[in-house]
């Protein structure tokens, strides 16, 4: 059963399976913003990626002399959360590992995913609690997919991606080859990219040190603004098949990234990895504004 929160602006439906947003309806303009999850293209809508983002080389990693297998994006997107707190405009989902995943991830943890409505914005908060006596290494990322086009009589070519870089930091670009990461270098002027089918011919567009990405129509002016200050990476992705992109675009704020080609496989030394002190917690949030 989907959990519903709403205010005067938005109605949001969220599945306890993966704590995944499934639908966002704008009450004032009547638009549905989220991808439908049609498995003919991609069967998910907004999964939470944990404890890895992207793919590991050979789908495995090493930690404290042991080797563990883990598939792309980890397992949290497929677990059943419980509703911890709920009112009309906010809901928190909670999952405690309880020994369920020690064969693939040797830490006990608690994950809390919180959704809060504020006018035409949905605030997404993450809290990961390390319940072990050792430092815990992890990545976490968002993967929301937005319907394109949003309005009838538009096409994907009516849309552009607009970027706001983090202040006083170099924006770096990365490319994916065989699911692994290579750095392309510093991008000196990243402000706007037109949406085209060919943009995703080589998989996702990935950048570091971006604070905000806005997907908007130059025709209707509708779109989505995703703000994620402090996140080290963002991915922009759509499924690419037979020379065309799927009818959605993902804007993905990440604390983590896929393995690089020169990885040694040690999770503690993985590029983009994060850690939590024993019994400590990691917290982050991002904001989606529906225009």
Coordinates of N, CA and C in Angstrom, one line a residue, residues 35-281:
X35 N 8.3 9.7 -13.4 CA 8.3 8.6 -14.4 C 7.3 7.5 -13.9
X36 N 6.7 6.8 -14.9 CA 5.6 5.8 -14.5 C 6.2 4.5 -14.0
X37 N 7.5 4.3 -14.3 CA 8.0 3.0 -13.9 C 7.7 1.9 -14.9
X38 N 7.4 2.2 -16.1 CA 7.1 1.3 -17.2 C 8.3 0.4 -17.4
X39 N 8.2 -1.0 -17.1 CA 9.4 -1.8 -17.2 C 9.9 -2.0 -18.7
X40 N 9.1 -1.6 -19.7 CA 9.6 -1.6 -21.0 C 10.8 -0.8 -21.2
X41 N 10.9 0.3 -20.4 CA 12.1 1.1 -20.4 C 13.0 0.9 -19.1
X42 N 12.3 1.2 -18.0 CA 13.0 1.1 -16.7 C 12.0 1.0 -15.6
X43 N 12.0 -0.1 -14.8 CA 10.9 -0.4 -13.9 C 10.9 0.3 -12.6
X44 N 11.8 1.2 -12.4 CA 11.9 1.9 -11.1 C 11.5 3.4 -11.3
X45 N 11.3 4.1 -10.2 CA 10.9 5.5 -10.3 C 11.9 6.4 -9.5
X46 N 12.2 6.1 -8.3 CA 13.2 6.9 -7.5 C 13.9 6.1 -6.4
X47 N 14.6 5.1 -6.8 CA 15.3 4.2 -5.8 C 16.3 5.0 -5.0
X48 N 16.5 4.5 -3.8 CA 17.7 5.0 -3.0 C 18.8 4.0 -3.1
X49 N 20.0 4.5 -3.5 CA 21.2 3.7 -3.7 C 22.0 3.6 -2.5
X50 N 22.2 2.3 -2.0 CA 23.0 2.1 -0.8 C 23.3 0.6 -0.6
X51 N 24.4 0.2 -0.2 CA 25.6 1.0 0.3 C 26.6 1.3 -0.7
X52 N 26.3 1.1 -2.0 CA 27.2 1.6 -3.1 C 26.3 2.4 -4.1
X53 N 27.0 3.2 -4.9 CA 26.4 3.9 -6.0 C 27.1 3.5 -7.2
X54 N 26.3 3.0 -8.2 CA 26.9 2.6 -9.4 C 27.4 1.1 -9.3
X55 N 28.4 0.8 -10.1 CA 28.8 -0.6 -10.2 C 30.2 -0.8 -9.6
X56 N 30.5 -1.9 -8.9 CA 31.9 -2.2 -8.5 C 32.5 -3.0 -9.7
X57 N 33.8 -2.9 -9.8 CA 34.5 -3.7 -10.8 C 34.4 -5.2 -10.4
X58 N 33.9 -5.9 -11.4 CA 33.5 -7.4 -11.2 C 32.5 -7.6 -10.2
X59 N 31.7 -6.5 -9.8 CA 30.7 -6.6 -8.8 C 31.1 -7.2 -7.5
X60 N 32.4 -6.8 -7.1 CA 32.8 -7.3 -5.8 C 33.8 -6.3 -5.2
X61 N 34.0 -6.4 -3.9 CA 35.0 -5.5 -3.2 C 35.6 -6.3 -2.1
X62 N 36.7 -5.8 -1.5 CA 37.4 -6.4 -0.4 C 37.4 -5.5 0.8
X63 N 37.3 -6.2 2.0 CA 37.3 -5.5 3.2 C 37.8 -6.4 4.3
X64 N 38.9 -5.9 5.0 CA 39.5 -6.7 6.1 C 39.9 -8.1 5.6
X65 N 40.4 -8.2 4.4 CA 40.9 -9.4 3.9 C 39.8 -10.4 3.3
X66 N 38.6 -10.0 3.3 CA 37.5 -10.8 2.8 C 36.9 -10.2 1.5
X67 N 36.4 -11.0 0.7 CA 35.8 -10.5 -0.6 C 34.3 -10.7 -0.5
X68 N 33.6 -9.6 -0.9 CA 32.1 -9.6 -0.9 C 31.6 -9.3 -2.3
X69 N 30.5 -9.9 -2.7 CA 29.8 -9.7 -3.9 C 28.7 -8.7 -3.7
X70 N 28.5 -7.7 -4.6 CA 27.4 -6.8 -4.5 C 27.1 -6.3 -5.8
X71 N 25.8 -6.3 -6.2 CA 25.3 -5.9 -7.5 C 25.2 -4.4 -7.5
X72 N 25.0 -3.8 -8.7 CA 24.9 -2.4 -9.0 C 23.9 -1.7 -8.0
X73 N 24.4 -0.6 -7.4 CA 23.5 0.3 -6.6 C 23.1 -0.4 -5.2
X74 N 23.6 -1.5 -4.9 CA 23.4 -2.1 -3.6 C 22.0 -2.7 -3.4
X75 N 21.5 -2.8 -2.1 CA 20.3 -3.5 -1.8 C 19.2 -2.8 -1.2
X76 N 19.5 -1.5 -0.7 CA 18.5 -0.8 0.1 C 17.2 -0.5 -0.7
X77 N 17.3 -0.4 -2.0 CA 16.2 0.0 -2.9 C 15.2 -1.2 -2.9
X78 N 15.5 -2.4 -2.4 CA 14.6 -3.5 -2.5 C 14.2 -4.0 -1.1
X79 N 14.5 -3.3 -0.1 CA 14.1 -3.8 1.3 C 12.7 -3.1 1.6
X80 N 12.0 -3.8 2.5 CA 10.7 -3.2 3.0 C 11.0 -2.4 4.3
X81 N 10.7 -1.1 4.2 CA 10.8 -0.2 5.3 C 9.5 -0.2 6.1
X82 N 9.6 0.2 7.4 CA 8.5 0.4 8.2 C 8.2 1.9 8.3
X83 N 7.0 2.3 8.5 CA 6.7 3.7 8.7 C 7.0 4.1 10.2
X84 N 7.9 5.0 10.4 CA 8.3 5.4 11.7 C 7.4 6.5 12.3
X85 N 7.2 7.6 11.4 CA 6.5 8.8 11.8 C 5.7 9.2 10.6
X86 N 4.4 9.6 10.8 CA 3.7 10.1 9.7 C 2.6 11.1 10.1
X87 N 2.5 12.2 9.4 CA 1.4 13.1 9.5 C 1.0 13.5 8.1
X88 N 0.2 14.5 7.9 CA -0.4 14.8 6.6 C 0.7 15.3 5.6
X89 N 1.8 15.9 6.1 CA 2.8 16.5 5.2 C 4.2 15.9 5.3
X90 N 4.3 14.9 6.2 CA 5.7 14.3 6.4 C 5.5 12.8 6.7
X91 N 6.5 12.1 6.3 CA 6.6 10.7 6.6 C 8.1 10.2 6.7
X92 N 8.4 9.4 7.7 CA 9.7 8.9 7.9 C 9.6 7.3 7.8
X93 N 10.5 6.8 7.0 CA 10.6 5.3 6.8 C 11.9 4.8 7.5
X94 N 11.8 3.7 8.1 CA 13.0 3.2 8.9 C 13.2 1.7 8.5
X95 N 14.5 1.4 8.4 CA 14.9 0.0 8.1 C 16.2 -0.3 9.0
X96 N 16.1 -1.4 9.7 CA 17.3 -1.8 10.5 C 17.8 -3.1 10.0
X97 N 19.1 -3.2 9.7 CA 19.6 -4.4 9.0 C 19.4 -5.7 9.8
X98 N 19.7 -5.7 11.0 CA 19.3 -6.9 11.9 C 20.0 -8.2 11.4
X99 N 21.2 -8.1 10.9 CA 21.9 -9.3 10.4 C 21.6 -9.8 9.1
X100 N 20.6 -9.1 8.4 CA 20.1 -9.6 7.1 C 21.1 -9.6 5.9
X101 N 22.1 -8.7 6.0 CA 22.9 -8.5 4.8 C 24.4 -8.7 5.1
X102 N 24.7 -9.3 6.2 CA 26.1 -9.4 6.6 C 26.9 -10.2 5.6
X103 N 26.3 -11.1 4.8 CA 27.0 -11.8 3.8 C 27.5 -11.0 2.6
X104 N 26.9 -9.8 2.4 CA 27.3 -8.9 1.4 C 27.8 -7.6 1.9
X105 N 27.5 -7.2 3.1 CA 27.9 -5.9 3.7 C 28.1 -6.1 5.2
X106 N 29.3 -6.2 5.7 CA 29.6 -6.6 7.1 C 29.4 -5.6 8.2
X107 N 28.3 -4.8 8.1 CA 28.0 -3.8 9.1 C 26.5 -3.9 9.5
X108 N 26.2 -3.6 10.7 CA 24.9 -3.4 11.2 C 24.5 -1.9 11.1
X109 N 23.4 -1.6 10.6 CA 23.1 -0.2 10.4 C 21.6 0.1 10.5
X110 N 21.2 1.3 10.7 CA 19.8 1.7 10.6 C 19.7 2.8 9.5
X111 N 18.7 2.7 8.6 CA 18.5 3.8 7.6 C 17.1 4.4 7.8
X112 N 17.1 5.7 7.8 CA 15.9 6.5 7.9 C 15.8 7.4 6.7
X113 N 14.7 7.3 6.0 CA 14.4 8.1 4.8 C 13.2 9.0 5.1
X114 N 13.4 10.3 5.1 CA 12.3 11.2 5.5 C 11.9 12.1 4.3
X115 N 10.5 12.2 4.2 CA 10.0 13.1 3.1 C 9.1 14.1 3.8
X116 N 9.4 15.4 3.4 CA 8.6 16.5 4.0 C 8.2 17.5 2.9
X117 N 6.9 17.9 2.9 CA 6.4 18.8 1.9 C 6.5 20.2 2.5
X118 N 6.9 21.2 1.6 CA 6.9 22.6 1.9 C 6.5 23.3 0.6
X119 N 5.3 23.8 0.6 CA 4.7 24.4 -0.6 C 4.9 23.5 -1.8
X120 N 5.6 23.9 -2.9 CA 5.8 23.1 -4.1 C 7.1 22.3 -4.1
X121 N 7.6 22.1 -2.9 CA 8.9 21.4 -2.7 C 8.7 20.1 -1.9
X122 N 9.5 19.1 -2.3 CA 9.6 17.9 -1.5 C 11.0 17.8 -1.0
X123 N 11.2 17.8 0.3 CA 12.5 17.7 1.0 C 12.8 16.2 1.3
X124 N 13.9 15.7 0.9 CA 14.2 14.3 1.1 C 15.4 14.3 2.1
X125 N 15.2 13.7 3.2 CA 16.3 13.6 4.2 C 16.8 12.1 4.4
X126 N 18.1 12.0 4.5 CA 18.7 10.6 4.8 C 19.4 10.6 6.1
X127 N 19.2 9.6 6.9 CA 20.0 9.4 8.1 C 20.5 7.9 8.1
X128 N 21.8 7.7 8.1 CA 22.3 6.3 8.2 C 23.1 6.3 9.5
X129 N 22.7 5.3 10.4 CA 23.3 5.2 11.7 C 24.2 3.9 11.7
X130 N 25.4 4.0 12.1 CA 26.3 2.9 12.2 C 26.1 2.2 13.5
X131 N 25.6 1.0 13.5 CA 25.3 0.3 14.8 C 26.4 -0.8 15.1
X132 N 27.6 -0.6 14.5 CA 28.7 -1.5 14.8 C 29.7 -0.7 15.6
X133 N 30.7 -1.5 16.1 CA 31.8 -0.9 16.9 C 33.0 -0.5 16.0
X134 N 32.9 -0.6 14.7 CA 33.9 -0.3 13.8 C 33.5 0.9 12.9
X135 N 34.4 1.5 12.2 CA 34.1 2.5 11.2 C 33.3 1.8 10.1
X136 N 32.3 2.5 9.6 CA 31.5 1.9 8.5 C 31.7 2.7 7.2
X137 N 32.0 2.0 6.2 CA 32.2 2.6 4.9 C 31.0 2.4 3.9
X138 N 30.6 3.4 3.2 CA 29.4 3.4 2.5 C 29.3 4.5 1.4
X139 N 28.4 4.3 0.5 CA 28.0 5.4 -0.4 C 26.4 5.4 -0.4
X140 N 25.9 6.5 -0.7 CA 24.4 6.6 -0.8 C 24.1 7.6 -1.9
X141 N 23.0 7.4 -2.6 CA 22.6 8.2 -3.7 C 21.1 8.2 -4.0
X142 N 20.7 9.2 -4.7 CA 19.3 9.3 -5.1 C 19.2 9.0 -6.6
X143 N 18.0 8.6 -7.1 CA 17.9 8.2 -8.5 C 16.5 8.6 -9.0
X144 N 16.0 9.8 -8.7 CA 14.6 10.1 -9.1 C 14.5 10.3 -10.6
X145 N 13.5 9.8 -11.2 CA 13.2 9.9 -12.7 C 12.0 10.7 -12.9
X146 N 12.2 11.7 -13.8 CA 11.1 12.7 -14.1 C 10.6 12.5 -15.5
X147 N 9.3 12.5 -15.7 CA 8.6 12.3 -16.9 C 9.0 13.4 -17.9
X148 N 9.3 13.0 -19.2 CA 9.7 14.0 -20.2 C 9.0 13.5 -21.5
X149 N 8.2 14.3 -22.2 CA 7.8 15.7 -21.8 C 6.8 15.7 -20.7
X150 N 6.6 16.8 -20.0 CA 5.6 16.9 -18.9 C 4.3 17.4 -19.5
X151 N 4.3 18.0 -20.6 CA 3.1 18.6 -21.2 C 2.9 18.1 -22.6
X152 N 1.6 17.9 -23.0 CA 1.3 17.5 -24.3 C 1.8 18.5 -25.3
X153 N 2.1 18.0 -26.5 CA 2.5 18.8 -27.6 C 3.9 19.4 -27.4
X154 N 4.6 18.8 -26.4 CA 6.1 19.1 -26.3 C 6.9 17.8 -26.6
X155 N 8.1 18.0 -26.9 CA 9.1 16.9 -27.1 C 10.2 17.1 -26.1
X156 N 11.1 16.1 -26.0 CA 12.3 16.2 -25.2 C 13.2 17.3 -25.6
X157 N 13.2 17.6 -26.9 CA 14.0 18.7 -27.4 C 13.6 20.1 -26.9
X158 N 12.4 20.2 -26.3 CA 12.0 21.4 -25.7 C 12.7 21.7 -24.4
X159 N 13.4 20.7 -23.9 CA 13.9 20.8 -22.5 C 15.4 21.0 -22.5
X160 N 15.9 21.7 -21.4 CA 17.3 21.9 -21.2 C 17.6 21.6 -19.7
X161 N 18.9 21.3 -19.5 CA 19.4 21.1 -18.1 C 20.2 22.3 -17.8
X162 N 19.9 22.9 -16.7 CA 20.6 24.1 -16.2 C 21.4 23.8 -14.9
X163 N 22.6 24.2 -14.8 CA 23.5 23.8 -13.7 C 23.9 25.0 -12.9
X164 N 24.0 24.9 -11.6 CA 24.6 25.9 -10.7 C 25.8 25.2 -10.0
X165 N 27.0 25.5 -10.4 CA 28.2 24.9 -9.7 C 28.3 25.3 -8.3
X166 N 29.0 24.5 -7.5 CA 29.4 24.9 -6.1 C 30.4 26.1 -6.2
X167 N 30.3 27.0 -5.2 CA 31.2 28.2 -5.2 C 32.6 27.7 -4.9
X168 N 33.5 28.3 -5.7 CA 35.0 28.2 -5.4 C 35.5 26.8 -5.5
X169 N 34.8 26.0 -6.4 CA 35.3 24.6 -6.6 C 35.3 24.3 -8.1
X170 N 36.2 23.5 -8.5 CA 36.3 23.1 -9.9 C 35.2 22.0 -10.2
X171 N 34.5 22.2 -11.2 CA 33.5 21.2 -11.7 C 34.3 20.2 -12.6
X172 N 34.2 18.9 -12.2 CA 34.9 17.9 -13.0 C 33.9 17.0 -13.7
X173 N 34.2 16.5 -14.8 CA 33.3 15.6 -15.6 C 33.9 14.2 -15.6
X174 N 33.0 13.2 -15.6 CA 33.4 11.8 -15.6 C 32.6 11.1 -16.7
X175 N 33.2 10.1 -17.3 CA 32.6 9.3 -18.3 C 32.5 7.8 -17.8
X176 N 31.5 7.1 -18.3 CA 31.3 5.7 -18.0 C 31.7 4.8 -19.2
X177 N 32.5 3.8 -18.9 CA 32.8 2.8 -19.9 C 32.8 1.4 -19.3
X178 N 31.9 0.6 -19.8 CA 31.8 -0.8 -19.2 C 31.4 -0.6 -17.7
X179 N 30.6 0.3 -17.4 CA 30.1 0.6 -16.0 C 31.1 1.2 -15.1
X180 N 32.3 1.4 -15.5 CA 33.4 2.0 -14.6 C 33.6 3.4 -15.0
X181 N 34.3 4.1 -14.1 CA 34.4 5.6 -14.2 C 35.8 6.0 -14.6
X182 N 35.9 7.0 -15.5 CA 37.1 7.7 -15.9 C 36.9 9.2 -15.8
X183 N 37.8 9.9 -15.2 CA 37.7 11.4 -15.2 C 38.1 12.0 -16.5
X184 N 37.2 12.9 -17.0 CA 37.5 13.6 -18.3 C 38.3 14.9 -18.1
X185 N 38.1 15.5 -16.9 CA 38.8 16.7 -16.6 C 37.9 17.8 -16.1
X186 N 38.5 19.0 -15.9 CA 37.8 20.1 -15.4 C 36.9 20.7 -16.5
X187 N 35.7 21.1 -16.1 CA 34.8 21.8 -17.0 C 34.8 23.3 -16.6
X188 N 35.2 24.1 -17.5 CA 35.3 25.5 -17.2 C 34.1 26.3 -17.2
X189 N 33.1 25.9 -18.0 CA 31.9 26.7 -18.1 C 30.7 25.8 -18.3
X190 N 30.1 25.3 -17.2 CA 29.0 24.4 -17.3 C 27.8 25.2 -16.8
X191 N 26.9 25.6 -17.7 CA 25.7 26.4 -17.3 C 24.4 25.7 -17.9
X192 N 24.4 25.3 -19.1 CA 23.2 24.7 -19.7 C 23.5 23.7 -20.8
X193 N 22.8 22.6 -20.8 CA 22.9 21.5 -21.8 C 21.5 21.2 -22.4
X194 N 21.4 21.3 -23.7 CA 20.1 20.9 -24.3 C 19.9 19.4 -24.2
X195 N 18.6 19.0 -24.0 CA 18.3 17.6 -23.9 C 18.1 17.0 -25.3
X196 N 19.0 16.0 -25.6 CA 18.9 15.4 -26.9 C 19.0 13.9 -26.7
X197 N 18.6 13.1 -27.7 CA 18.7 11.6 -27.6 C 20.2 11.2 -27.5
X198 N 21.1 11.9 -28.2 CA 22.5 11.5 -28.2 C 23.2 11.8 -26.9
X199 N 22.6 12.6 -26.0 CA 23.2 12.9 -24.7 C 23.5 11.7 -23.9
X200 N 22.7 10.6 -24.1 CA 22.9 9.5 -23.2 C 23.4 8.2 -24.0
X201 N 23.9 8.5 -25.2 CA 24.4 7.4 -26.0 C 25.5 6.6 -25.3
X202 N 26.3 7.3 -24.5 CA 27.4 6.6 -23.8 C 27.1 6.5 -22.3
X203 N 25.8 6.4 -21.9 CA 25.4 6.2 -20.5 C 25.2 7.6 -19.9
X204 N 25.4 7.7 -18.6 CA 25.1 8.9 -17.8 C 26.1 10.0 -18.0
X205 N 25.6 11.3 -17.8 CA 26.5 12.4 -17.7 C 26.8 12.6 -16.2
X206 N 28.1 12.7 -15.8 CA 28.4 12.7 -14.4 C 29.3 13.9 -14.1
X207 N 29.0 14.7 -13.1 CA 29.8 15.8 -12.7 C 30.1 15.9 -11.2
X208 N 31.1 16.5 -10.8 CA 31.3 16.8 -9.4 C 31.1 18.3 -9.1
X209 N 30.9 18.6 -7.8 CA 30.8 20.0 -7.3 C 29.7 20.8 -8.0
X210 N 28.6 20.3 -8.1 CA 27.4 20.9 -8.6 C 26.4 21.1 -7.4
X211 N 25.8 22.2 -7.2 CA 24.8 22.5 -6.2 C 23.3 22.3 -6.6
X212 N 23.1 22.5 -7.9 CA 21.7 22.4 -8.3 C 21.6 22.1 -9.8
X213 N 20.6 21.3 -10.2 CA 20.3 21.1 -11.6 C 18.8 21.3 -11.8
X214 N 18.5 22.1 -12.8 CA 17.1 22.3 -13.1 C 16.8 21.8 -14.5
X215 N 15.8 21.0 -14.6 CA 15.3 20.5 -15.9 C 14.0 21.3 -16.3
X216 N 14.1 22.0 -17.4 CA 12.9 22.9 -17.6 C 12.6 23.0 -19.1
X217 N 11.4 23.3 -19.4 CA 10.9 23.4 -20.8 C 11.1 24.8 -21.3
X218 N 11.6 25.0 -22.5 CA 11.6 26.4 -23.0 C 10.3 26.8 -23.7
X219 N 9.4 25.9 -23.6 CA 8.0 26.1 -24.2 C 7.0 26.4 -23.2
X220 N 6.8 25.5 -22.3 CA 5.8 25.6 -21.2 C 6.3 26.2 -19.9
X221 N 7.6 26.2 -19.8 CA 8.3 26.7 -18.6 C 8.2 25.8 -17.4
X222 N 7.5 24.6 -17.6 CA 7.4 23.6 -16.5 C 8.7 22.8 -16.4
X223 N 8.9 22.3 -15.2 CA 10.1 21.4 -15.0 C 10.3 21.1 -13.5
X224 N 11.5 20.7 -13.2 CA 11.9 20.3 -11.9 C 13.3 20.9 -11.5
X225 N 13.3 21.4 -10.3 CA 14.6 22.0 -9.8 C 15.1 21.0 -8.7
X226 N 16.3 20.5 -8.8 CA 16.8 19.6 -7.7 C 18.0 20.3 -7.1
X227 N 17.9 20.6 -5.8 CA 19.0 21.3 -5.1 C 19.7 20.4 -4.1
X228 N 21.0 20.3 -4.1 CA 21.7 19.3 -3.3 C 23.1 19.8 -2.9
X229 N 23.1 20.9 -2.2 CA 24.4 21.6 -1.8 C 25.2 20.6 -1.0
X230 N 26.5 20.6 -1.3 CA 27.4 19.7 -0.5 C 27.6 18.3 -1.0
X231 N 26.7 17.9 -1.9 CA 26.9 16.5 -2.5 C 28.1 16.5 -3.4
X232 N 28.9 15.5 -3.4 CA 30.1 15.6 -4.2 C 29.9 15.3 -5.7
X233 N 28.8 14.5 -6.0 CA 28.6 14.1 -7.4 C 27.1 14.2 -7.8
X234 N 26.9 14.4 -9.1 CA 25.5 14.3 -9.6 C 25.6 13.5 -10.9
X235 N 24.6 12.6 -11.2 CA 24.5 11.9 -12.4 C 23.2 12.3 -13.1
X236 N 23.3 12.5 -14.4 CA 22.1 12.7 -15.3 C 22.0 11.5 -16.2
X237 N 20.8 10.9 -16.2 CA 20.7 9.6 -17.0 C 19.3 9.4 -17.6
X238 N 19.3 8.8 -18.7 CA 18.1 8.3 -19.3 C 18.4 7.0 -20.0
X239 N 17.5 6.0 -20.0 CA 17.7 4.8 -20.8 C 17.9 5.1 -22.3
X240 N 18.9 4.6 -22.9 CA 19.1 4.8 -24.3 C 19.0 3.5 -25.1
X241 N 18.1 3.5 -26.0 CA 17.8 2.3 -26.8 C 17.5 2.6 -28.2
X242 N 18.1 2.0 -29.2 CA 17.9 2.1 -30.6 C 17.9 3.6 -31.0
X243 N 18.9 4.3 -30.5 CA 19.2 5.7 -30.9 C 18.3 6.7 -30.2
X244 N 17.5 6.3 -29.3 CA 16.6 7.2 -28.6 C 16.7 7.1 -27.1
X245 N 16.5 8.2 -26.4 CA 16.3 8.2 -24.9 C 14.9 7.8 -24.6
X246 N 14.8 7.3 -23.4 CA 13.5 6.9 -22.8 C 12.7 8.2 -22.5
X247 N 11.4 8.1 -22.3 CA 10.6 9.3 -21.9 C 10.7 9.8 -20.5
X248 N 12.0 9.8 -20.0 CA 12.2 10.3 -18.6 C 13.7 10.7 -18.5
X249 N 14.0 11.5 -17.5 CA 15.4 11.9 -17.2 C 15.5 11.8 -15.7
X250 N 16.6 11.2 -15.3 CA 17.0 11.1 -13.9 C 18.0 12.2 -13.5
X251 N 17.8 12.9 -12.4 CA 18.8 13.8 -11.8 C 19.1 13.2 -10.5
X252 N 20.4 12.8 -10.3 CA 20.8 11.9 -9.3 C 21.9 12.5 -8.4
X253 N 21.6 13.1 -7.3 CA 22.6 13.5 -6.3 C 23.2 12.3 -5.6
X254 N 24.5 12.3 -5.5 CA 25.2 11.1 -5.0 C 26.3 11.5 -3.9
X255 N 26.4 10.8 -2.9 CA 27.5 10.7 -2.0 C 28.2 9.4 -2.3
X256 N 28.9 9.3 -3.4 CA 29.6 8.1 -3.9 C 29.5 8.0 -5.4
X257 N 30.2 7.0 -6.0 CA 30.3 6.9 -7.4 C 30.7 5.5 -7.7
X258 N 30.6 5.1 -9.0 CA 31.0 3.7 -9.4 C 32.5 3.6 -9.3
X259 N 33.0 2.4 -9.3 CA 34.5 2.1 -9.3 C 35.2 2.8 -10.5
X260 N 36.4 3.2 -10.2 CA 37.3 3.6 -11.3 C 38.0 2.4 -11.9
X261 N 38.6 2.7 -13.1 CA 39.3 1.6 -13.8 C 40.5 1.1 -13.0
X262 N 41.1 2.1 -12.2 CA 42.3 1.7 -11.5 C 42.1 1.4 -10.0
X263 N 40.8 1.0 -9.7 CA 40.5 0.7 -8.3 C 41.3 -0.6 -7.9
X264 N 41.7 -0.6 -6.6 CA 42.3 -1.8 -6.0 C 41.3 -2.7 -5.4
X265 N 40.0 -2.3 -5.4 CA 39.0 -3.2 -4.8 C 38.7 -3.1 -3.4
X266 N 39.6 -2.3 -2.6 CA 39.5 -2.2 -1.2 C 38.4 -1.1 -0.9
X267 N 37.3 -1.5 -0.2 CA 36.2 -0.5 0.0 C 36.7 0.7 0.7
X268 N 37.6 0.5 1.7 CA 38.1 1.7 2.4 C 38.9 2.7 1.6
X269 N 39.4 2.3 0.4 CA 40.2 3.2 -0.4 C 39.4 3.5 -1.7
X270 N 38.2 3.1 -1.8 CA 37.3 3.4 -3.0 C 37.2 4.9 -3.2
X271 N 37.3 5.3 -4.5 CA 37.1 6.7 -4.9 C 35.6 7.1 -4.5
X272 N 35.5 8.2 -3.7 CA 34.2 8.8 -3.4 C 33.6 8.1 -2.2
X273 N 34.3 7.2 -1.5 CA 33.7 6.5 -0.3 C 33.5 7.4 0.9
X274 N 32.6 7.1 1.7 CA 32.3 7.9 3.0 C 32.4 6.9 4.1
X275 N 32.6 7.5 5.3 CA 32.7 6.6 6.5 C 32.0 7.3 7.7
X276 N 31.4 6.4 8.5 CA 30.8 6.8 9.8 C 31.5 6.2 10.9
X277 N 31.8 7.0 11.9 CA 32.5 6.6 13.1 C 31.6 5.5 13.9
X278 N 32.2 4.7 14.7 CA 31.4 3.7 15.5 C 30.3 4.4 16.2
X279 N 29.1 3.9 16.1 CA 27.8 4.4 16.7 C 27.5 5.8 16.3
X280 N 28.1 6.3 15.2 CA 27.9 7.6 14.7 C 26.8 7.6 13.6
X281 N 26.5 8.7 13.0 CA 25.5 8.8 12.0 C 25.9 9.8 10.9

